[in-house]
mmCIF file of C-alpha atoms and ligand atoms in Angstrom:
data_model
loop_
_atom_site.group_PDB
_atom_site.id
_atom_site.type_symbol
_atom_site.label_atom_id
_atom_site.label_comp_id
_atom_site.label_asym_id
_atom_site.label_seq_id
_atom_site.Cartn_x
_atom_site.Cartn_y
_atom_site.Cartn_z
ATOM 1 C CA UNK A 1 -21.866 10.639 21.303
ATOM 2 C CA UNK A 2 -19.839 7.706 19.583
ATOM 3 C CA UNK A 3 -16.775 8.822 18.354
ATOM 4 C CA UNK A 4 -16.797 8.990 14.632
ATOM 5 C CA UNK A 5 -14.225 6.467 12.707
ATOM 6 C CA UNK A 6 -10.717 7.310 11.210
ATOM 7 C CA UNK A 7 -10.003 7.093 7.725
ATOM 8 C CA UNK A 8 -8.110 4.007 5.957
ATOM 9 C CA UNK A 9 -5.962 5.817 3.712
ATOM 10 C CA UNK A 10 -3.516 3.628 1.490
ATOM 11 C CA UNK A 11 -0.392 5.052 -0.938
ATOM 12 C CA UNK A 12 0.581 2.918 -3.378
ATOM 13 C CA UNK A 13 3.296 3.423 -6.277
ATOM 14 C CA UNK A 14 6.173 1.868 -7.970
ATOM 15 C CA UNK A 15 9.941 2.150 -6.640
ATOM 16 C CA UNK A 16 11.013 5.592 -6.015
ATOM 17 C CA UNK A 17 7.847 7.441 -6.394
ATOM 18 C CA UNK A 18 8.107 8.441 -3.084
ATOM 19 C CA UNK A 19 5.396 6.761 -0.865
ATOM 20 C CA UNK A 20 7.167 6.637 2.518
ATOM 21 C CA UNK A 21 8.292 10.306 2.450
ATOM 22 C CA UNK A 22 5.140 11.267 1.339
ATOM 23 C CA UNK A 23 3.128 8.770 3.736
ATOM 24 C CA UNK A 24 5.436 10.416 6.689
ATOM 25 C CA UNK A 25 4.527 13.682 5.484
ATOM 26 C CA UNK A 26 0.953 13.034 5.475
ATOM 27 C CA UNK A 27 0.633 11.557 8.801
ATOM 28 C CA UNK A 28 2.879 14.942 10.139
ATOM 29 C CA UNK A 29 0.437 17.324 8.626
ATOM 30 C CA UNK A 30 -3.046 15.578 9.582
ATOM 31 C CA UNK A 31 -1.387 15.320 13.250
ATOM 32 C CA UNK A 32 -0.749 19.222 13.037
ATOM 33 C CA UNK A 33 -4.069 19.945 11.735
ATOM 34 C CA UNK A 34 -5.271 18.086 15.227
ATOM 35 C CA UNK A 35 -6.466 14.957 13.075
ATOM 36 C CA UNK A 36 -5.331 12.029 15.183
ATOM 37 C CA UNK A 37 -3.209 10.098 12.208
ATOM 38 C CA UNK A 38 -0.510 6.975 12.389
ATOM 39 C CA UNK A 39 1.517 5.400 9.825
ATOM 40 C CA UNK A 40 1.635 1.623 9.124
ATOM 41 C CA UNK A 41 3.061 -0.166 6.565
ATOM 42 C CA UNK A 42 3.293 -3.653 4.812
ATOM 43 C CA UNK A 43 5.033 -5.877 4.850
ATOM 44 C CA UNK A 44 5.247 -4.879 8.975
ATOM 45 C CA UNK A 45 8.763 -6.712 9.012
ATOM 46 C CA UNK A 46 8.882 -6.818 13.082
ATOM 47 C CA UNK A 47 6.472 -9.622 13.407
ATOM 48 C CA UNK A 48 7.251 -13.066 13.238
ATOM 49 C CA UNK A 49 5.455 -13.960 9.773
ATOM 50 C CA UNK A 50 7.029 -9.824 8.814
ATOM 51 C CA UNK A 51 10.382 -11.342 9.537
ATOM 52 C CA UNK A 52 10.262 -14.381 7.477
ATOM 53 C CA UNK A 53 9.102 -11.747 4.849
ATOM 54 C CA UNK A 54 12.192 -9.776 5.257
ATOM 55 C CA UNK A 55 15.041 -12.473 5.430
ATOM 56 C CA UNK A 56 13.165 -13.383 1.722
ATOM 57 C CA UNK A 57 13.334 -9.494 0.691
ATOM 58 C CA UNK A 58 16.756 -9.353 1.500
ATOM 59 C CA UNK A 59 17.760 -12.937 -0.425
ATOM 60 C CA UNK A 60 18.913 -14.060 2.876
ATOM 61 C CA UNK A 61 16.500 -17.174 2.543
ATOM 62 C CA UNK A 62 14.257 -18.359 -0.672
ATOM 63 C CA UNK A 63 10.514 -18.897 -0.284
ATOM 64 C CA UNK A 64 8.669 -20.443 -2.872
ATOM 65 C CA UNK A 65 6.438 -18.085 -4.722
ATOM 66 C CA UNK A 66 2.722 -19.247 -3.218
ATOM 67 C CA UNK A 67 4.254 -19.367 0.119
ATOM 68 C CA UNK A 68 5.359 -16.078 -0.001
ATOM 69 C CA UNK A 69 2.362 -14.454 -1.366
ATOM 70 C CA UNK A 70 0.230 -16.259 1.613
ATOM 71 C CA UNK A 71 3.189 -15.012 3.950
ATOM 72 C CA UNK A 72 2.036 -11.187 2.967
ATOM 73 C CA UNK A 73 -1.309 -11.665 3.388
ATOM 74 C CA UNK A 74 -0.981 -13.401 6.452
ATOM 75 C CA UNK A 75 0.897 -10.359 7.217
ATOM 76 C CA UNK A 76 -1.857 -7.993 6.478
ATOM 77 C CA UNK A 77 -3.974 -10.008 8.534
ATOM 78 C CA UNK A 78 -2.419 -10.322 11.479
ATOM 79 C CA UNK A 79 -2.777 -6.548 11.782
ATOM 80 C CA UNK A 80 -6.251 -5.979 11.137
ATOM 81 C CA UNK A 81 -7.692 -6.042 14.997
ATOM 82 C CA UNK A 82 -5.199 -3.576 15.932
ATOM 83 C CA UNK A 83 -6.328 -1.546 12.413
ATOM 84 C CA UNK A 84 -9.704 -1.984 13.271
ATOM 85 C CA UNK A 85 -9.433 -0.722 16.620
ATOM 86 C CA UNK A 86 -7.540 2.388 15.883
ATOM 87 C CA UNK A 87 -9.817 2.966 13.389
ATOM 88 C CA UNK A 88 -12.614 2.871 15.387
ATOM 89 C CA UNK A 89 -10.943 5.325 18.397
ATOM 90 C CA UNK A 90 -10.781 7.906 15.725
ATOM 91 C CA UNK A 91 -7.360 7.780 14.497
ATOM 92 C CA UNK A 92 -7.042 7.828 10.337
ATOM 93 C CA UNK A 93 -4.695 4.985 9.019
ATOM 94 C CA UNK A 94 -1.787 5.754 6.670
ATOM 95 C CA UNK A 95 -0.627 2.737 4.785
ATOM 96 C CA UNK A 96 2.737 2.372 3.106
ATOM 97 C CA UNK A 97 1.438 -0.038 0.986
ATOM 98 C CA UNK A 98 -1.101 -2.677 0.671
ATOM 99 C CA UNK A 99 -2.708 -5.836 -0.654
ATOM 100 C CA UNK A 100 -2.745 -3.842 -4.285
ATOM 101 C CA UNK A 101 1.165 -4.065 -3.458
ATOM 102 C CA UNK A 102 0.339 -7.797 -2.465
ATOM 103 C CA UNK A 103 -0.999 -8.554 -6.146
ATOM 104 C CA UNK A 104 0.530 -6.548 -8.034
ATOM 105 C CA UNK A 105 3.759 -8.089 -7.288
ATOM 106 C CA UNK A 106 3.178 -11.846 -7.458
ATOM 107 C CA UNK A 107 1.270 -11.521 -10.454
ATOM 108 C CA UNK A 108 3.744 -9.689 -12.014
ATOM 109 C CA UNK A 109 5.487 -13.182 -12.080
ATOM 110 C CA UNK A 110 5.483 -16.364 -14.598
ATOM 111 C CA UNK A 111 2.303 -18.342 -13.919
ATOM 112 C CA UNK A 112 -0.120 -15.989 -11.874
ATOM 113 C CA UNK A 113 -3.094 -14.500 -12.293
ATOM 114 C CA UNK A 114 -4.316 -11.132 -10.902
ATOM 115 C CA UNK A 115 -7.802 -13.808 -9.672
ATOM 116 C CA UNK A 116 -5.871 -16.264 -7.506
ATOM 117 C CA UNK A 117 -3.094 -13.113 -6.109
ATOM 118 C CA UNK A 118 -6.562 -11.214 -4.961
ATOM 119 C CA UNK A 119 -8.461 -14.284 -3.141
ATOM 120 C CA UNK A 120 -6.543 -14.153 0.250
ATOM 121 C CA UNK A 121 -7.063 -10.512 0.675
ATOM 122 C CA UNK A 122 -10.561 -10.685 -0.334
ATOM 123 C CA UNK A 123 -12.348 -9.215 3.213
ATOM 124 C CA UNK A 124 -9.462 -7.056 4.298
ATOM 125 C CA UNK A 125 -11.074 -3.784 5.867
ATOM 126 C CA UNK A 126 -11.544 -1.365 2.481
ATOM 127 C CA UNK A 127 -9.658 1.387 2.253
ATOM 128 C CA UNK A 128 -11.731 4.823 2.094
ATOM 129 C CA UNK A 129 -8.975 5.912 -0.853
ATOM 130 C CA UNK A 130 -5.901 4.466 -2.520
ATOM 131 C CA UNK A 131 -3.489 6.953 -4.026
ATOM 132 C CA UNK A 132 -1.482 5.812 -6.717
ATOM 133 C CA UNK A 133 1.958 7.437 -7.029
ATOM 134 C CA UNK A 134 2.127 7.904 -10.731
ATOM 135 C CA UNK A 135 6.357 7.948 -11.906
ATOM 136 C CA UNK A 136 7.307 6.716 -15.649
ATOM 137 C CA UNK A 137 10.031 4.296 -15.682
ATOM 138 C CA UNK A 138 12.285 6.893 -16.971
ATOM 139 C CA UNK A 139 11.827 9.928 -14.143
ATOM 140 C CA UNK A 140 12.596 7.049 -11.878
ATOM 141 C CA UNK A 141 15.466 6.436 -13.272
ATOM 142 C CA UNK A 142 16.737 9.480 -13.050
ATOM 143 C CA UNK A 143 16.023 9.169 -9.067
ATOM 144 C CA UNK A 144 19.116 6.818 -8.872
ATOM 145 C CA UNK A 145 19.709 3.174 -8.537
ATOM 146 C CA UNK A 146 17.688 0.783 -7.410
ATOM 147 C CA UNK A 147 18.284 -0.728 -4.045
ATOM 148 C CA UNK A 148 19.856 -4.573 -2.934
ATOM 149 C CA UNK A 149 16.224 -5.691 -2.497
ATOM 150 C CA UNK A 150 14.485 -8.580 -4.589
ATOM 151 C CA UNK A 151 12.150 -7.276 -6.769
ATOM 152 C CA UNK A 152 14.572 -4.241 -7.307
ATOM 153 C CA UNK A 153 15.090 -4.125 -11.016
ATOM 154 C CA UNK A 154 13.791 -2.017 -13.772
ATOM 155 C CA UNK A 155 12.389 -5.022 -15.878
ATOM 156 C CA UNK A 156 10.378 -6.262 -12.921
ATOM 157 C CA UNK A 157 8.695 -2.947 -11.748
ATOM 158 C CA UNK A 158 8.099 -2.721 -15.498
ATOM 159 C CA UNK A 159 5.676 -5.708 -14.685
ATOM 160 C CA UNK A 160 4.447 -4.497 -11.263
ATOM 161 C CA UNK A 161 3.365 -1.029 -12.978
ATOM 162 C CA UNK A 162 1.373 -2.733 -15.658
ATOM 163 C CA UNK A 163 -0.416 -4.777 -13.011
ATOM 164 C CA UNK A 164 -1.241 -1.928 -10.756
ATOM 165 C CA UNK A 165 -2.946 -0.680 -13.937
ATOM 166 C CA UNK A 166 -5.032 -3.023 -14.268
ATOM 167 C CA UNK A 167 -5.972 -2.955 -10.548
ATOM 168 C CA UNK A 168 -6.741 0.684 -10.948
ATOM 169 C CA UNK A 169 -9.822 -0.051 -13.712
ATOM 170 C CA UNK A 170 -11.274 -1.324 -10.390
ATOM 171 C CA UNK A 171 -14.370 0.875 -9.593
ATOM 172 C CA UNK A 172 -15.056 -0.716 -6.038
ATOM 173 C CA UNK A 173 -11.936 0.766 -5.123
ATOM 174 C CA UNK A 174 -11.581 4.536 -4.366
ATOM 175 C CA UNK A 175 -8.550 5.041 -6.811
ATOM 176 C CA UNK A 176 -6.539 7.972 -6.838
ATOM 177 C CA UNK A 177 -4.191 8.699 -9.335
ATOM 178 C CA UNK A 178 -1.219 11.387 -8.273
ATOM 179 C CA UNK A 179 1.403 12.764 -10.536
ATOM 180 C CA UNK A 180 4.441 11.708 -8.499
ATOM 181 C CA UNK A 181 6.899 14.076 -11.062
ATOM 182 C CA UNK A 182 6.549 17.242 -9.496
ATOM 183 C CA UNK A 183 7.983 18.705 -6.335
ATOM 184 C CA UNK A 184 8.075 16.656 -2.624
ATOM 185 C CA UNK A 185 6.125 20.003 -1.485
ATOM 186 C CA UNK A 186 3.302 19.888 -4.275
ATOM 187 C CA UNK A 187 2.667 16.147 -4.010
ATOM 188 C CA UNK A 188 2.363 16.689 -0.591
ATOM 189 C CA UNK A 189 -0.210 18.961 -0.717
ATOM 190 C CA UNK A 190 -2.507 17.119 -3.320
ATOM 191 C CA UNK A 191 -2.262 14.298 -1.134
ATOM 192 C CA UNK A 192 -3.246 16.138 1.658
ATOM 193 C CA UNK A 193 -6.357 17.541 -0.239
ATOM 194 C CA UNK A 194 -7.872 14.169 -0.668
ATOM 195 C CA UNK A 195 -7.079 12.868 2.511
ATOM 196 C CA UNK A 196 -8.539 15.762 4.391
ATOM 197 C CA UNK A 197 -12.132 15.200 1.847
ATOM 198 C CA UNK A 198 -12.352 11.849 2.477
ATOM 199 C CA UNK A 199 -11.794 11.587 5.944
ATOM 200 C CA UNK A 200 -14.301 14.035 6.313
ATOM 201 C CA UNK A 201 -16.524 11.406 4.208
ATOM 202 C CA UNK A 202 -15.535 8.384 6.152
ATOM 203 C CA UNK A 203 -16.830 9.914 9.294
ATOM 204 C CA UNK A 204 -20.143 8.555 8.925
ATOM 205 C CA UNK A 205 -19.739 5.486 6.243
ATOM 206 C CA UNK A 206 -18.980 1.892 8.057
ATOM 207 C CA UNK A 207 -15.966 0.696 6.966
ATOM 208 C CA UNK A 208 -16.150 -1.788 4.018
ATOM 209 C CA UNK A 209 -14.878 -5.125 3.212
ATOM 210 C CA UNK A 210 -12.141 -4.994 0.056
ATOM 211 C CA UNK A 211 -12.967 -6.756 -3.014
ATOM 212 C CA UNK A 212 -15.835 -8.318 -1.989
HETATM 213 P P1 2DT B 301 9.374 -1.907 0.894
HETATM 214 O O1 2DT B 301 9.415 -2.412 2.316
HETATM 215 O O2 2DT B 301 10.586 -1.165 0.485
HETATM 216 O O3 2DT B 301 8.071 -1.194 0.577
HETATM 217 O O4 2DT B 301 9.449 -3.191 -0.052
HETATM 218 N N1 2DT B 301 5.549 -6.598 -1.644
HETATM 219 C C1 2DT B 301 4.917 -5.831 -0.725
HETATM 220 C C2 2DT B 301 5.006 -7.788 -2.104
HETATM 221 O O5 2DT B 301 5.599 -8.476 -2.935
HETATM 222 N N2 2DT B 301 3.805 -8.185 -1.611
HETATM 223 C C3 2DT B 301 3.121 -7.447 -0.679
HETATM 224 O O6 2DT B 301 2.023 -7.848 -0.244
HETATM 225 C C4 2DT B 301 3.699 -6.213 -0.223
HETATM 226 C C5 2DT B 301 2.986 -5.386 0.793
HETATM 227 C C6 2DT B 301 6.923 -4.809 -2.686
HETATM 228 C C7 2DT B 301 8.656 -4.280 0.090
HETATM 229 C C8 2DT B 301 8.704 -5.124 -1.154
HETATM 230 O O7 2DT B 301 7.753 -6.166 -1.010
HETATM 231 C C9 2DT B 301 6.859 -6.188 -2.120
HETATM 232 C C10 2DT B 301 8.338 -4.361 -2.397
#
């Protein structure tokens, strides 16, 4: 009997909502439940094109703003034969991050549109659900400073948010909205609800090609 796919499961958010603890968490309990599960994440900063992507992150070096966006793509693409294999072994995918990151962030600046930020992920393997990790800007405020990072700054995620709205009015995307306010422990748990029902539902669907 083939063995029947893993999920491609995606967490998305601003700063500070809490997608890698959560992601981390996620992968933990799916493991324990004796559902293979791994964690990936984007940018993946330990390849060659991820490094590049890091030393610009950091404002160690300056990339001009196309380049860049290309760069994270490129990044996500790099890594889809080794996605596509795990996925097909079995194991369910959780992704800190992805190409909704990828727009959301270049066209939150001067002179993009959401049309041109989507084209070079257009064909990425779909993910069977995106969760969004809903925080205002206010409760993340109140979850401390923002870090050294570009990007990093209140006005900026402002942008990003307003984007990833728009993104979410998507219907060929599995959108999933989650109230990141309340506890580690019951975000945790809502998360793990949907993963467990969709990767149930993945089982037997091929895995699709995003926005196209
Ligand atoms: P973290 O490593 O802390 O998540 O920050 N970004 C991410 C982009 O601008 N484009 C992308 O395609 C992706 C995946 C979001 C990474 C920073 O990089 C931004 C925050």
């Amino acid at each position: 009997m083939a063995c029947k796919r893993g999920a491609l499961i995606v967490l998305e958010g601003v700063d500070k909502a809490g997608k890698t603890t959560q992601c981390k968490k996620l992968v933990h309990a799916l493991q324990q439940s004796g559902q293979p599960a791994e964690m990936m994440r984007f940018p993946e900063r330990t390849t060659t094109i991820g490094q590049l992507i890091s030393a610009y992150l950091e404002n160690k070096s300056d990339l001009e703003d196309h380049t860049v966006h290309l760069l994270f793509s490129a990044n996500r693409w790099e890594l889809v034969p080794l996605m596509k294999k795990k996925l097909e072994q079995g194991t369910t995918l959780v992704v800190d991050r992805y190409a909704f990151s990828g727009v959301a962030f270049t066209s939150a600046k001067p002179g993009f549109c959401l049309d041109w930020c989507m084209k070079p992920d257009v064909g990425l393997p779909k993910p069977d659900l995106v969760m969004f990790l809903q925080l205002s800007p206010a409760e993340a405020a109140l979850r401390g400073q923002f870090g050294e990072e570009r990007y990093e700054t209140s006005v900026f995620q402002r942008a990003v948010q307003q984007k990833f709205e728009h993104l979410m009015k998507d219907p060929s995307v599995n959108w999933q909205a989650i109230d990141a306010s309340q506890s580690v422990e019951d975000v945790h748990e809502n998360i793990l609800t949907h993963s467990l029902n969709n990767i149930n539902a993945a089982e037997n669907l091929p895995l699709g090609e995003l926005w196209k």
